[in-house]
Amino acid sequence: MIAPWLLPSWQQLSARRRADRLPHALLLAAPAGLGQLEFALALVHSLLCDHNDAEGFACGRCRGCQLLAAGSHPDYRFISLELNDQGKLRREIVIEQIRDLCERSARTSHFGGHRLALIDPADKLNRNAANALLKTLEEPDANAVFVLLSEQPARLPATIRSRCQRIAIPLPSHEQALDWLTAEGVPAAAAAAALVLADGNPGEAKALATPAVQGLLKDLIEDIAALAAGQALAPIASRWDDEQAELRLRSLARLLTAALRNGSPDDRGEIARLRGLLAGADFNRMSAAWDRINWIRGQLDSPLRRELLLIDAAAALRAAWH
């Protein structure tokens, strides 16, 4: 099964499938935490299953399901970031990966059904890889289905977006999100506070409610207090420069958003303290700092020096007070 807020989109796609109008290319575009990968994998399993249930979900027992569970289904390929020759994770999906995928997609299905390709994150296709994929999307094989996932679909070439059927991944209602979080084991009070911080995104809220991230949030508020007091940038930026740098900046943007908007009954402790700190800041400069922090988040995996980017983020934030 999938998360409850995904069911309307699933039902619509299932109806198209029953009417033999399943698109050859689908784009699931949504922020992390809304379940687009969960949806995509459910679709892959459904299309390669021999005995779907009444709602169109895979049975989990047939030959196709067993092969998928073992990671050896010959009609399914998963494309993502891979290691380079130096053993480091690449920052983009390269043309060799897509050429191999397209070659396989043109072959006859081993079991006479669909051939599935899941590309995640599709916005990491480099230019040559995107062009190679576009050629296949323009003239798809009859039984090939490409499923593209992206948290930043604007980074995909418009030519690729135009050849994909976009599947809506909506935010759940507040009640749906709270019910899901409590079912996932998050205490009700922590779930409500985390949802405020996550702008209603349940997956983000679940991550924010973990003890490790709660500790990171407290550290960030201490750093904000230090910047408001005019302390040096370098030590703070140095603390941010680790494997959690993107999470820190994303969490920092979340904290500022929650503290700058109108108060909520679910605002507690740390958010209330941050709201007090921001009362002494210039709103326009703080808004500019928020924009700058989000821009820097997108540059962390670029060739730009990360330590300088993080100093820039800290400087933009401190400028709201000084």
PDB file of C-alpha atoms in Angstrom:
ATOM      1  CA  MET A   1       0.000   0.000   0.000  1.00  0.00           C
ATOM      2  CA  ILE A   2       0.916   3.646  -0.316  1.00  0.00           C
ATOM      3  CA  ALA A   3       0.322   6.704   1.858  1.00  0.00           C
ATOM      4  CA  PRO A   4      -3.354   7.755   1.934  1.00  0.00           C
ATOM      5  CA  TRP A   5      -2.825  11.127   0.237  1.00  0.00           C
ATOM      6  CA  LEU A   6      -1.355   9.289  -2.780  1.00  0.00           C
ATOM      7  CA  LEU A   7      -4.468   7.179  -3.378  1.00  0.00           C
ATOM      8  CA  PRO A   8      -6.422   9.667  -5.576  1.00  0.00           C
ATOM      9  CA  SER A   9      -3.499   9.939  -7.997  1.00  0.00           C
ATOM     10  CA  TRP A  10      -3.072   6.165  -7.912  1.00  0.00           C
ATOM     11  CA  GLN A  11      -6.741   5.605  -8.704  1.00  0.00           C
ATOM     12  CA  GLN A  12      -6.626   8.030 -11.620  1.00  0.00           C
ATOM     13  CA  LEU A  13      -3.564   6.320 -13.075  1.00  0.00           C
ATOM     14  CA  SER A  14      -5.103   2.874 -12.529  1.00  0.00           C
ATOM     15  CA  ALA A  15      -8.195   3.983 -14.445  1.00  0.00           C
ATOM     16  CA  ARG A  16      -6.026   5.084 -17.364  1.00  0.00           C
ATOM     17  CA  ARG A  17      -4.240   1.752 -17.281  1.00  0.00           C
ATOM     18  CA  ARG A  18      -7.530  -0.178 -17.387  1.00  0.00           C
ATOM     19  CA  ALA A  19      -8.560   1.925 -20.364  1.00  0.00           C
ATOM     20  CA  ASP A  20      -5.237   1.047 -22.057  1.00  0.00           C
ATOM     21  CA  ARG A  21      -4.146   4.699 -21.955  1.00  0.00           C
ATOM     22  CA  LEU A  22      -1.083   4.380 -19.736  1.00  0.00           C
ATOM     23  CA  PRO A  23       1.513   7.003 -20.798  1.00  0.00           C
ATOM     24  CA  HIS A  24       4.933   5.880 -21.968  1.00  0.00           C
ATOM     25  CA  ALA A  25       6.615   8.458 -19.738  1.00  0.00           C
ATOM     26  CA  LEU A  26       5.553   9.712 -16.316  1.00  0.00           C
ATOM     27  CA  LEU A  27       6.998  12.537 -14.243  1.00  0.00           C
ATOM     28  CA  LEU A  28       6.503  12.503 -10.492  1.00  0.00           C
ATOM     29  CA  ALA A  29       7.619  15.918  -9.282  1.00  0.00           C
ATOM     30  CA  ALA A  30       7.287  16.882  -5.639  1.00  0.00           C
ATOM     31  CA  PRO A  31       9.400  17.863  -2.640  1.00  0.00           C
ATOM     32  CA  ALA A  32      11.085  15.059  -0.745  1.00  0.00           C
ATOM     33  CA  GLY A  33       8.867  13.545   1.908  1.00  0.00           C
ATOM     34  CA  LEU A  34       5.607  13.298  -0.022  1.00  0.00           C
ATOM     35  CA  GLY A  35       6.106   9.707  -1.145  1.00  0.00           C
ATOM     36  CA  GLN A  36       6.873   9.990  -4.858  1.00  0.00           C
ATOM     37  CA  LEU A  37       9.415   7.154  -4.724  1.00  0.00           C
ATOM     38  CA  GLU A  38       6.930   5.015  -2.797  1.00  0.00           C
ATOM     39  CA  PHE A  39       4.344   5.736  -5.512  1.00  0.00           C
ATOM     40  CA  ALA A  40       6.787   4.999  -8.333  1.00  0.00           C
ATOM     41  CA  LEU A  41       7.903   1.682  -6.851  1.00  0.00           C
ATOM     42  CA  ALA A  42       4.283   0.636  -6.280  1.00  0.00           C
ATOM     43  CA  LEU A  43       3.635   1.371  -9.960  1.00  0.00           C
ATOM     44  CA  VAL A  44       6.687  -0.629 -11.078  1.00  0.00           C
ATOM     45  CA  HIS A  45       5.595  -3.606  -8.978  1.00  0.00           C
ATOM     46  CA  SER A  46       2.022  -3.306 -10.226  1.00  0.00           C
ATOM     47  CA  LEU A  47       3.003  -3.246 -13.909  1.00  0.00           C
ATOM     48  CA  LEU A  48       5.306  -6.245 -13.557  1.00  0.00           C
ATOM     49  CA  CYS A  49       2.923  -8.265 -11.365  1.00  0.00           C
ATOM     50  CA  ASP A  50       0.884 -11.119 -12.822  1.00  0.00           C
ATOM     51  CA  HIS A  51      -2.005 -10.825 -10.354  1.00  0.00           C
ATOM     52  CA  ASN A  52      -2.879  -7.277  -9.222  1.00  0.00           C
ATOM     53  CA  ASP A  53      -5.442  -6.894  -6.472  1.00  0.00           C
ATOM     54  CA  ALA A  54      -8.725  -4.994  -6.881  1.00  0.00           C
ATOM     55  CA  GLU A  55      -7.009  -1.614  -6.316  1.00  0.00           C
ATOM     56  CA  GLY A  56      -4.245  -2.337  -8.817  1.00  0.00           C
ATOM     57  CA  PHE A  57      -1.474  -3.119  -6.327  1.00  0.00           C
ATOM     58  CA  ALA A  58       0.986  -5.974  -6.801  1.00  0.00           C
ATOM     59  CA  CYS A  59       0.230  -9.326  -5.200  1.00  0.00           C
ATOM     60  CA  GLY A  60       3.742  -9.805  -3.808  1.00  0.00           C
ATOM     61  CA  ARG A  61       3.719 -13.542  -4.563  1.00  0.00           C
ATOM     62  CA  CYS A  62       3.897 -14.093  -8.318  1.00  0.00           C
ATOM     63  CA  ARG A  63       7.027 -14.646 -10.396  1.00  0.00           C
ATOM     64  CA  GLY A  64       7.321 -10.949 -11.304  1.00  0.00           C
ATOM     65  CA  CYS A  65       6.987  -9.837  -7.693  1.00  0.00           C
ATOM     66  CA  GLN A  66       9.538 -12.386  -6.511  1.00  0.00           C
ATOM     67  CA  LEU A  67      12.052 -11.326  -9.164  1.00  0.00           C
ATOM     68  CA  LEU A  68      11.605  -7.676  -8.218  1.00  0.00           C
ATOM     69  CA  ALA A  69      12.056  -8.511  -4.532  1.00  0.00           C
ATOM     70  CA  ALA A  70      15.298 -10.319  -5.421  1.00  0.00           C
ATOM     71  CA  GLY A  71      16.476  -7.354  -7.546  1.00  0.00           C
ATOM     72  CA  SER A  72      16.765  -9.532 -10.644  1.00  0.00           C
ATOM     73  CA  HIS A  73      13.742  -8.756 -12.822  1.00  0.00           C
ATOM     74  CA  PRO A  74      15.054  -8.583 -16.410  1.00  0.00           C
ATOM     75  CA  ASP A  75      12.399  -6.063 -17.511  1.00  0.00           C
ATOM     76  CA  TYR A  76      13.183  -3.426 -14.871  1.00  0.00           C
ATOM     77  CA  ARG A  77      16.057  -0.954 -14.603  1.00  0.00           C
ATOM     78  CA  PHE A  78      16.713   1.630 -11.896  1.00  0.00           C
ATOM     79  CA  ILE A  79      18.911   4.552 -12.926  1.00  0.00           C
ATOM     80  CA  SER A  80      20.433   6.849 -10.327  1.00  0.00           C
ATOM     81  CA  LEU A  81      23.753   8.439  -9.391  1.00  0.00           C
ATOM     82  CA  GLU A  82      26.599   5.923  -9.606  1.00  0.00           C
ATOM     83  CA  LEU A  83      30.191   5.720  -8.427  1.00  0.00           C
ATOM     84  CA  ASN A  84      32.899   7.018 -10.762  1.00  0.00           C
ATOM     85  CA  ASP A  85      36.245   5.342 -11.478  1.00  0.00           C
ATOM     86  CA  GLN A  86      37.656   6.821  -8.251  1.00  0.00           C
ATOM     87  CA  GLY A  87      34.894   5.272  -6.163  1.00  0.00           C
ATOM     88  CA  LYS A  88      33.161   8.607  -5.507  1.00  0.00           C
ATOM     89  CA  LEU A  89      29.479   9.244  -6.115  1.00  0.00           C
ATOM     90  CA  ARG A  90      28.905  11.138  -9.332  1.00  0.00           C
ATOM     91  CA  ARG A  91      27.009  14.426  -9.231  1.00  0.00           C
ATOM     92  CA  GLU A  92      25.092  13.662 -12.415  1.00  0.00           C
ATOM     93  CA  ILE A  93      23.591  10.827 -14.428  1.00  0.00           C
ATOM     94  CA  VAL A  94      25.812  10.297 -17.475  1.00  0.00           C
ATOM     95  CA  ILE A  95      25.118   9.362 -21.070  1.00  0.00           C
ATOM     96  CA  GLU A  96      26.534   5.837 -20.764  1.00  0.00           C
ATOM     97  CA  GLN A  97      23.838   4.976 -18.239  1.00  0.00           C
ATOM     98  CA  ILE A  98      21.063   6.263 -20.514  1.00  0.00           C
ATOM     99  CA  ARG A  99      22.456   4.650 -23.663  1.00  0.00           C
ATOM    100  CA  ASP A 100      22.478   1.283 -21.909  1.00  0.00           C
ATOM    101  CA  LEU A 101      18.953   1.891 -20.614  1.00  0.00           C
ATOM    102  CA  CYS A 102      17.603   2.878 -24.031  1.00  0.00           C
ATOM    103  CA  GLU A 103      19.237  -0.112 -25.685  1.00  0.00           C
ATOM    104  CA  ARG A 104      17.603  -2.453 -23.167  1.00  0.00           C
ATOM    105  CA  SER A 105      14.220  -0.725 -23.492  1.00  0.00           C
ATOM    106  CA  ALA A 106      14.179  -1.469 -27.215  1.00  0.00           C
ATOM    107  CA  ARG A 107      14.532  -5.214 -26.661  1.00  0.00           C
ATOM    108  CA  THR A 108      11.657  -7.660 -26.470  1.00  0.00           C
ATOM    109  CA  SER A 109      10.224  -8.107 -23.001  1.00  0.00           C
ATOM    110  CA  HIS A 110      11.347 -11.323 -21.342  1.00  0.00           C
ATOM    111  CA  PHE A 111       7.829 -12.093 -20.125  1.00  0.00           C
ATOM    112  CA  GLY A 112       5.743 -10.427 -22.826  1.00  0.00           C
ATOM    113  CA  GLY A 113       4.664  -7.448 -20.699  1.00  0.00           C
ATOM    114  CA  HIS A 114       6.002  -4.011 -19.855  1.00  0.00           C
ATOM    115  CA  ARG A 115       9.622  -2.959 -19.626  1.00  0.00           C
ATOM    116  CA  LEU A 116      10.074  -0.434 -16.821  1.00  0.00           C
ATOM    117  CA  ALA A 117      12.731   2.194 -16.211  1.00  0.00           C
ATOM    118  CA  LEU A 118      12.817   4.342 -13.069  1.00  0.00           C
ATOM    119  CA  ILE A 119      15.129   7.390 -13.146  1.00  0.00           C
ATOM    120  CA  ASP A 120      15.752   9.123  -9.815  1.00  0.00           C
ATOM    121  CA  PRO A 121      16.713  11.965  -9.594  1.00  0.00           C
ATOM    122  CA  ALA A 122      15.881  12.797 -13.193  1.00  0.00           C
ATOM    123  CA  ASP A 123      16.981  16.421 -12.752  1.00  0.00           C
ATOM    124  CA  LYS A 124      20.564  15.121 -12.381  1.00  0.00           C
ATOM    125  CA  LEU A 125      20.698  13.986 -16.019  1.00  0.00           C
ATOM    126  CA  ASN A 126      23.550  15.836 -17.679  1.00  0.00           C
ATOM    127  CA  ARG A 127      22.969  17.435 -21.080  1.00  0.00           C
ATOM    128  CA  ASN A 128      24.167  14.485 -23.160  1.00  0.00           C
ATOM    129  CA  ALA A 129      22.225  12.003 -21.041  1.00  0.00           C
ATOM    130  CA  ALA A 130      19.068  14.114 -21.330  1.00  0.00           C
ATOM    131  CA  ASN A 131      19.449  14.321 -25.111  1.00  0.00           C
ATOM    132  CA  ALA A 132      19.896  10.555 -25.352  1.00  0.00           C
ATOM    133  CA  LEU A 133      16.773   9.979 -23.249  1.00  0.00           C
ATOM    134  CA  LEU A 134      14.804  12.494 -25.311  1.00  0.00           C
ATOM    135  CA  LYS A 135      15.403  10.505 -28.503  1.00  0.00           C
ATOM    136  CA  THR A 136      13.845   7.440 -26.910  1.00  0.00           C
ATOM    137  CA  LEU A 137      10.924   9.392 -25.432  1.00  0.00           C
ATOM    138  CA  GLU A 138      10.173  10.821 -28.884  1.00  0.00           C
ATOM    139  CA  GLU A 139       9.817   7.323 -30.379  1.00  0.00           C
ATOM    140  CA  PRO A 140       9.068   4.995 -27.454  1.00  0.00           C
ATOM    141  CA  ASP A 141       8.750   1.265 -27.859  1.00  0.00           C
ATOM    142  CA  ALA A 142       5.182   0.029 -27.433  1.00  0.00           C
ATOM    143  CA  ASN A 143       5.616  -1.650 -24.037  1.00  0.00           C
ATOM    144  CA  ALA A 144       8.325   0.575 -22.534  1.00  0.00           C
ATOM    145  CA  VAL A 145       7.370   2.823 -19.594  1.00  0.00           C
ATOM    146  CA  PHE A 146       9.746   5.455 -18.203  1.00  0.00           C
ATOM    147  CA  VAL A 147       9.098   6.858 -14.732  1.00  0.00           C
ATOM    148  CA  LEU A 148      11.049  10.013 -13.874  1.00  0.00           C
ATOM    149  CA  LEU A 149      11.293  11.397 -10.329  1.00  0.00           C
ATOM    150  CA  SER A 150      12.382  14.930  -9.542  1.00  0.00           C
ATOM    151  CA  GLU A 151      12.341  17.255  -6.573  1.00  0.00           C
ATOM    152  CA  GLN A 152      13.365  20.128  -8.883  1.00  0.00           C
ATOM    153  CA  PRO A 153      11.560  19.552 -12.194  1.00  0.00           C
ATOM    154  CA  ALA A 154      12.481  23.012 -13.493  1.00  0.00           C
ATOM    155  CA  ARG A 155      16.012  21.670 -13.925  1.00  0.00           C
ATOM    156  CA  LEU A 156      14.756  19.143 -16.460  1.00  0.00           C
ATOM    157  CA  PRO A 157      14.829  20.265 -20.105  1.00  0.00           C
ATOM    158  CA  ALA A 158      11.423  21.492 -21.233  1.00  0.00           C
ATOM    159  CA  THR A 159      11.566  19.031 -24.129  1.00  0.00           C
ATOM    160  CA  ILE A 160      11.649  16.104 -21.670  1.00  0.00           C
ATOM    161  CA  ARG A 161       8.960  17.563 -19.408  1.00  0.00           C
ATOM    162  CA  SER A 162       6.680  18.028 -22.401  1.00  0.00           C
ATOM    163  CA  ARG A 163       6.901  14.334 -23.273  1.00  0.00           C
ATOM    164  CA  CYS A 164       5.980  13.139 -19.800  1.00  0.00           C
ATOM    165  CA  GLN A 165       2.576  12.892 -18.171  1.00  0.00           C
ATOM    166  CA  ARG A 166       2.931  14.677 -14.848  1.00  0.00           C
ATOM    167  CA  ILE A 167       1.427  12.889 -11.844  1.00  0.00           C
ATOM    168  CA  ALA A 168       0.198  15.132  -9.044  1.00  0.00           C
ATOM    169  CA  ILE A 169       1.649  14.437  -5.594  1.00  0.00           C
ATOM    170  CA  PRO A 170      -0.403  16.695  -3.296  1.00  0.00           C
ATOM    171  CA  LEU A 171       0.160  17.720   0.291  1.00  0.00           C
ATOM    172  CA  PRO A 172      -2.129  15.765   2.597  1.00  0.00           C
ATOM    173  CA  SER A 173      -4.633  17.465   4.828  1.00  0.00           C
ATOM    174  CA  HIS A 174      -3.416  18.353   8.312  1.00  0.00           C
ATOM    175  CA  GLU A 175      -5.528  15.550   9.780  1.00  0.00           C
ATOM    176  CA  GLN A 176      -4.208  12.985   7.283  1.00  0.00           C
ATOM    177  CA  ALA A 177      -0.637  13.993   7.996  1.00  0.00           C
ATOM    178  CA  LEU A 178      -1.109  13.829  11.780  1.00  0.00           C
ATOM    179  CA  ASP A 179      -2.778  10.424  11.553  1.00  0.00           C
ATOM    180  CA  TRP A 180       0.039   9.107   9.369  1.00  0.00           C
ATOM    181  CA  LEU A 181       2.759  10.465  11.666  1.00  0.00           C
ATOM    182  CA  THR A 182       1.200   8.967  14.778  1.00  0.00           C
ATOM    183  CA  ALA A 183       0.787   5.651  12.938  1.00  0.00           C
ATOM    184  CA  GLU A 184       4.509   5.887  12.172  1.00  0.00           C
ATOM    185  CA  GLY A 185       5.219   6.153  15.883  1.00  0.00           C
ATOM    186  CA  VAL A 186       5.714   9.917  16.261  1.00  0.00           C
ATOM    187  CA  PRO A 187       4.120  11.218  19.497  1.00  0.00           C
ATOM    188  CA  ALA A 188       1.124  13.458  18.787  1.00  0.00           C
ATOM    189  CA  ALA A 189       2.611  16.637  20.290  1.00  0.00           C
ATOM    190  CA  ALA A 190       5.915  16.164  18.453  1.00  0.00           C
ATOM    191  CA  ALA A 191       4.036  15.387  15.232  1.00  0.00           C
ATOM    192  CA  ALA A 192       2.010  18.609  15.429  1.00  0.00           C
ATOM    193  CA  ALA A 193       5.098  20.744  16.102  1.00  0.00           C
ATOM    194  CA  ALA A 194       7.108  19.042  13.346  1.00  0.00           C
ATOM    195  CA  LEU A 195       4.299  19.530  10.811  1.00  0.00           C
ATOM    196  CA  VAL A 196       4.351  23.267  11.461  1.00  0.00           C
ATOM    197  CA  LEU A 197       8.083  23.321  10.819  1.00  0.00           C
ATOM    198  CA  ALA A 198       7.728  21.148   7.710  1.00  0.00           C
ATOM    199  CA  ASP A 199       4.945  23.255   6.130  1.00  0.00           C
ATOM    200  CA  GLY A 200       2.612  20.274   6.232  1.00  0.00           C
ATOM    201  CA  ASN A 201       4.985  17.821   4.537  1.00  0.00           C
ATOM    202  CA  PRO A 202       4.611  14.569   6.540  1.00  0.00           C
ATOM    203  CA  GLY A 203       7.841  12.933   5.379  1.00  0.00           C
ATOM    204  CA  GLU A 204       9.823  16.038   6.300  1.00  0.00           C
ATOM    205  CA  ALA A 205       7.972  16.220   9.607  1.00  0.00           C
ATOM    206  CA  LYS A 206       8.869  12.625  10.429  1.00  0.00           C
ATOM    207  CA  ALA A 207      12.547  13.371   9.789  1.00  0.00           C
ATOM    208  CA  LEU A 208      12.402  16.605  11.789  1.00  0.00           C
ATOM    209  CA  ALA A 209      10.879  14.788  14.767  1.00  0.00           C
ATOM    210  CA  THR A 210      13.832  12.397  15.179  1.00  0.00           C
ATOM    211  CA  PRO A 211      16.130  13.042  18.175  1.00  0.00           C
ATOM    212  CA  ALA A 212      19.144  13.560  15.904  1.00  0.00           C
ATOM    213  CA  VAL A 213      17.460  16.286  13.854  1.00  0.00           C
ATOM    214  CA  GLN A 214      15.934  17.858  16.953  1.00  0.00           C
ATOM    215  CA  GLY A 215      19.477  18.199  18.297  1.00  0.00           C
ATOM    216  CA  LEU A 216      20.596  19.731  14.993  1.00  0.00           C
ATOM    217  CA  LEU A 217      17.727  22.261  15.153  1.00  0.00           C
ATOM    218  CA  LYS A 218      18.724  23.327  18.656  1.00  0.00           C
ATOM    219  CA  ASP A 219      22.324  23.774  17.504  1.00  0.00           C
ATOM    220  CA  LEU A 220      21.134  25.901  14.577  1.00  0.00           C
ATOM    221  CA  ILE A 221      19.161  28.184  16.876  1.00  0.00           C
ATOM    222  CA  GLU A 222      22.288  28.614  19.016  1.00  0.00           C
ATOM    223  CA  ASP A 223      24.173  29.554  15.836  1.00  0.00           C
ATOM    224  CA  ILE A 224      21.456  32.048  14.888  1.00  0.00           C
ATOM    225  CA  ALA A 225      21.719  33.597  18.351  1.00  0.00           C
ATOM    226  CA  ALA A 226      25.506  33.847  17.922  1.00  0.00           C
ATOM    227  CA  LEU A 227      25.113  35.553  14.542  1.00  0.00           C
ATOM    228  CA  ALA A 228      22.534  37.938  15.966  1.00  0.00           C
ATOM    229  CA  ALA A 229      25.089  38.840  18.639  1.00  0.00           C
ATOM    230  CA  GLY A 230      27.650  39.631  15.930  1.00  0.00           C
ATOM    231  CA  GLN A 231      29.986  36.689  16.483  1.00  0.00           C
ATOM    232  CA  ALA A 232      32.539  35.668  13.847  1.00  0.00           C
ATOM    233  CA  LEU A 233      31.335  33.885  10.724  1.00  0.00           C
ATOM    234  CA  ALA A 234      34.155  31.382  10.184  1.00  0.00           C
ATOM    235  CA  PRO A 235      33.628  29.174  13.280  1.00  0.00           C
ATOM    236  CA  ILE A 236      29.907  28.878  12.579  1.00  0.00           C
ATOM    237  CA  ALA A 237      30.376  28.145   8.870  1.00  0.00           C
ATOM    238  CA  SER A 238      33.039  25.593   9.800  1.00  0.00           C
ATOM    239  CA  ARG A 239      30.539  23.720  11.991  1.00  0.00           C
ATOM    240  CA  TRP A 240      28.082  23.644   9.090  1.00  0.00           C
ATOM    241  CA  ASP A 241      30.690  22.212   6.696  1.00  0.00           C
ATOM    242  CA  ASP A 242      30.091  18.488   7.162  1.00  0.00           C
ATOM    243  CA  GLU A 243      28.091  15.678   5.574  1.00  0.00           C
ATOM    244  CA  GLN A 244      24.904  17.283   6.925  1.00  0.00           C
ATOM    245  CA  ALA A 245      25.480  20.656   5.267  1.00  0.00           C
ATOM    246  CA  GLU A 246      22.443  20.430   2.984  1.00  0.00           C
ATOM    247  CA  LEU A 247      20.245  19.209   5.841  1.00  0.00           C
ATOM    248  CA  ARG A 248      21.470  22.101   7.991  1.00  0.00           C
ATOM    249  CA  LEU A 249      20.633  24.718   5.386  1.00  0.00           C
ATOM    250  CA  ARG A 250      17.273  23.119   4.608  1.00  0.00           C
ATOM    251  CA  SER A 251      16.466  23.009   8.319  1.00  0.00           C
ATOM    252  CA  LEU A 252      17.662  26.589   8.727  1.00  0.00           C
ATOM    253  CA  ALA A 253      15.284  27.725   5.983  1.00  0.00           C
ATOM    254  CA  ARG A 254      12.468  25.754   7.642  1.00  0.00           C
ATOM    255  CA  LEU A 255      13.173  27.370  11.018  1.00  0.00           C
ATOM    256  CA  LEU A 256      13.172  30.872   9.554  1.00  0.00           C
ATOM    257  CA  THR A 257       9.930  30.230   7.642  1.00  0.00           C
ATOM    258  CA  ALA A 258       8.173  28.955  10.759  1.00  0.00           C
ATOM    259  CA  ALA A 259       9.404  31.815  12.929  1.00  0.00           C
ATOM    260  CA  LEU A 260       8.659  34.609  10.442  1.00  0.00           C
ATOM    261  CA  ARG A 261       5.057  33.714   9.713  1.00  0.00           C
ATOM    262  CA  ASN A 262       2.099  34.253  12.033  1.00  0.00           C
ATOM    263  CA  GLY A 263       2.198  32.354  15.300  1.00  0.00           C
ATOM    264  CA  SER A 264       0.617  28.921  15.699  1.00  0.00           C
ATOM    265  CA  PRO A 265      -0.689  27.077  18.771  1.00  0.00           C
ATOM    266  CA  ASP A 266       1.872  24.383  17.894  1.00  0.00           C
ATOM    267  CA  ASP A 267       4.804  26.801  18.209  1.00  0.00           C
ATOM    268  CA  ARG A 268       6.800  25.732  21.238  1.00  0.00           C
ATOM    269  CA  GLY A 269      10.141  26.100  22.939  1.00  0.00           C
ATOM    270  CA  GLU A 270      12.726  26.547  20.223  1.00  0.00           C
ATOM    271  CA  ILE A 271      10.421  28.168  17.656  1.00  0.00           C
ATOM    272  CA  ALA A 272       9.158  30.613  20.268  1.00  0.00           C
ATOM    273  CA  ARG A 273      12.778  31.451  21.188  1.00  0.00           C
ATOM    274  CA  LEU A 274      13.697  31.930  17.527  1.00  0.00           C
ATOM    275  CA  ARG A 275      10.695  34.200  17.034  1.00  0.00           C
ATOM    276  CA  GLY A 276      12.072  36.363  19.834  1.00  0.00           C
ATOM    277  CA  LEU A 277      15.497  36.519  18.183  1.00  0.00           C
ATOM    278  CA  LEU A 278      14.004  37.519  14.851  1.00  0.00           C
ATOM    279  CA  ALA A 279      12.032  40.331  16.462  1.00  0.00           C
ATOM    280  CA  GLY A 280      15.262  42.340  16.504  1.00  0.00           C
ATOM    281  CA  ALA A 281      16.138  41.655  12.864  1.00  0.00           C
ATOM    282  CA  ASP A 282      15.376  43.700   9.756  1.00  0.00           C
ATOM    283  CA  PHE A 283      12.578  41.874   7.926  1.00  0.00           C
ATOM    284  CA  ASN A 284      13.741  42.751   4.398  1.00  0.00           C
ATOM    285  CA  ARG A 285      17.296  41.663   5.138  1.00  0.00           C
ATOM    286  CA  MET A 286      16.034  38.471   6.736  1.00  0.00           C
ATOM    287  CA  SER A 287      13.940  37.737   3.657  1.00  0.00           C
ATOM    288  CA  ALA A 288      17.024  38.301   1.509  1.00  0.00           C
ATOM    289  CA  ALA A 289      18.976  35.949   3.785  1.00  0.00           C
ATOM    290  CA  TRP A 290      16.284  33.287   3.374  1.00  0.00           C
ATOM    291  CA  ASP A 291      16.532  33.602  -0.422  1.00  0.00           C
ATOM    292  CA  ARG A 292      20.320  33.437  -0.265  1.00  0.00           C
ATOM    293  CA  ILE A 293      20.331  30.338   1.961  1.00  0.00           C
ATOM    294  CA  ASN A 294      18.007  28.492  -0.407  1.00  0.00           C
ATOM    295  CA  TRP A 295      20.139  29.486  -3.407  1.00  0.00           C
ATOM    296  CA  ILE A 296      23.266  28.236  -1.635  1.00  0.00           C
ATOM    297  CA  ARG A 297      21.537  24.911  -0.889  1.00  0.00           C
ATOM    298  CA  GLY A 298      21.304  24.329  -4.619  1.00  0.00           C
ATOM    299  CA  GLN A 299      25.002  25.096  -5.104  1.00  0.00           C
ATOM    300  CA  LEU A 300      26.465  22.734  -2.510  1.00  0.00           C
ATOM    301  CA  ASP A 301      27.152  20.015  -5.087  1.00  0.00           C
ATOM    302  CA  SER A 302      28.470  22.497  -7.672  1.00  0.00           C
ATOM    303  CA  PRO A 303      32.169  23.197  -8.351  1.00  0.00           C
ATOM    304  CA  LEU A 304      31.971  26.253  -6.062  1.00  0.00           C
ATOM    305  CA  ARG A 305      33.941  25.915  -2.815  1.00  0.00           C
ATOM    306  CA  ARG A 306      31.533  24.759  -0.152  1.00  0.00           C
ATOM    307  CA  GLU A 307      33.274  26.464   2.771  1.00  0.00           C
ATOM    308  CA  LEU A 308      32.918  29.822   1.011  1.00  0.00           C
ATOM    309  CA  LEU A 309      29.266  29.156   0.237  1.00  0.00           C
ATOM    310  CA  LEU A 310      28.579  28.408   3.910  1.00  0.00           C
ATOM    311  CA  ILE A 311      30.393  31.569   5.038  1.00  0.00           C
ATOM    312  CA  ASP A 312      28.188  33.431   2.545  1.00  0.00           C
ATOM    313  CA  ALA A 313      25.081  31.856   4.112  1.00  0.00           C
ATOM    314  CA  ALA A 314      26.159  32.826   7.618  1.00  0.00           C
ATOM    315  CA  ALA A 315      27.044  36.359   6.468  1.00  0.00           C
ATOM    316  CA  ALA A 316      23.636  36.836   4.818  1.00  0.00           C
ATOM    317  CA  LEU A 317      21.943  35.793   8.039  1.00  0.00           C
ATOM    318  CA  ARG A 318      24.092  37.994  10.294  1.00  0.00           C
ATOM    319  CA  ALA A 319      23.405  40.978   8.024  1.00  0.00           C
ATOM    320  CA  ALA A 320      19.766  40.914   9.161  1.00  0.00           C
ATOM    321  CA  TRP A 321      20.918  42.269  12.542  1.00  0.00           C
ATOM    322  CA  HIS A 322      24.053  44.235  11.668  1.00  0.00           C
TER     323      HIS A 322
END
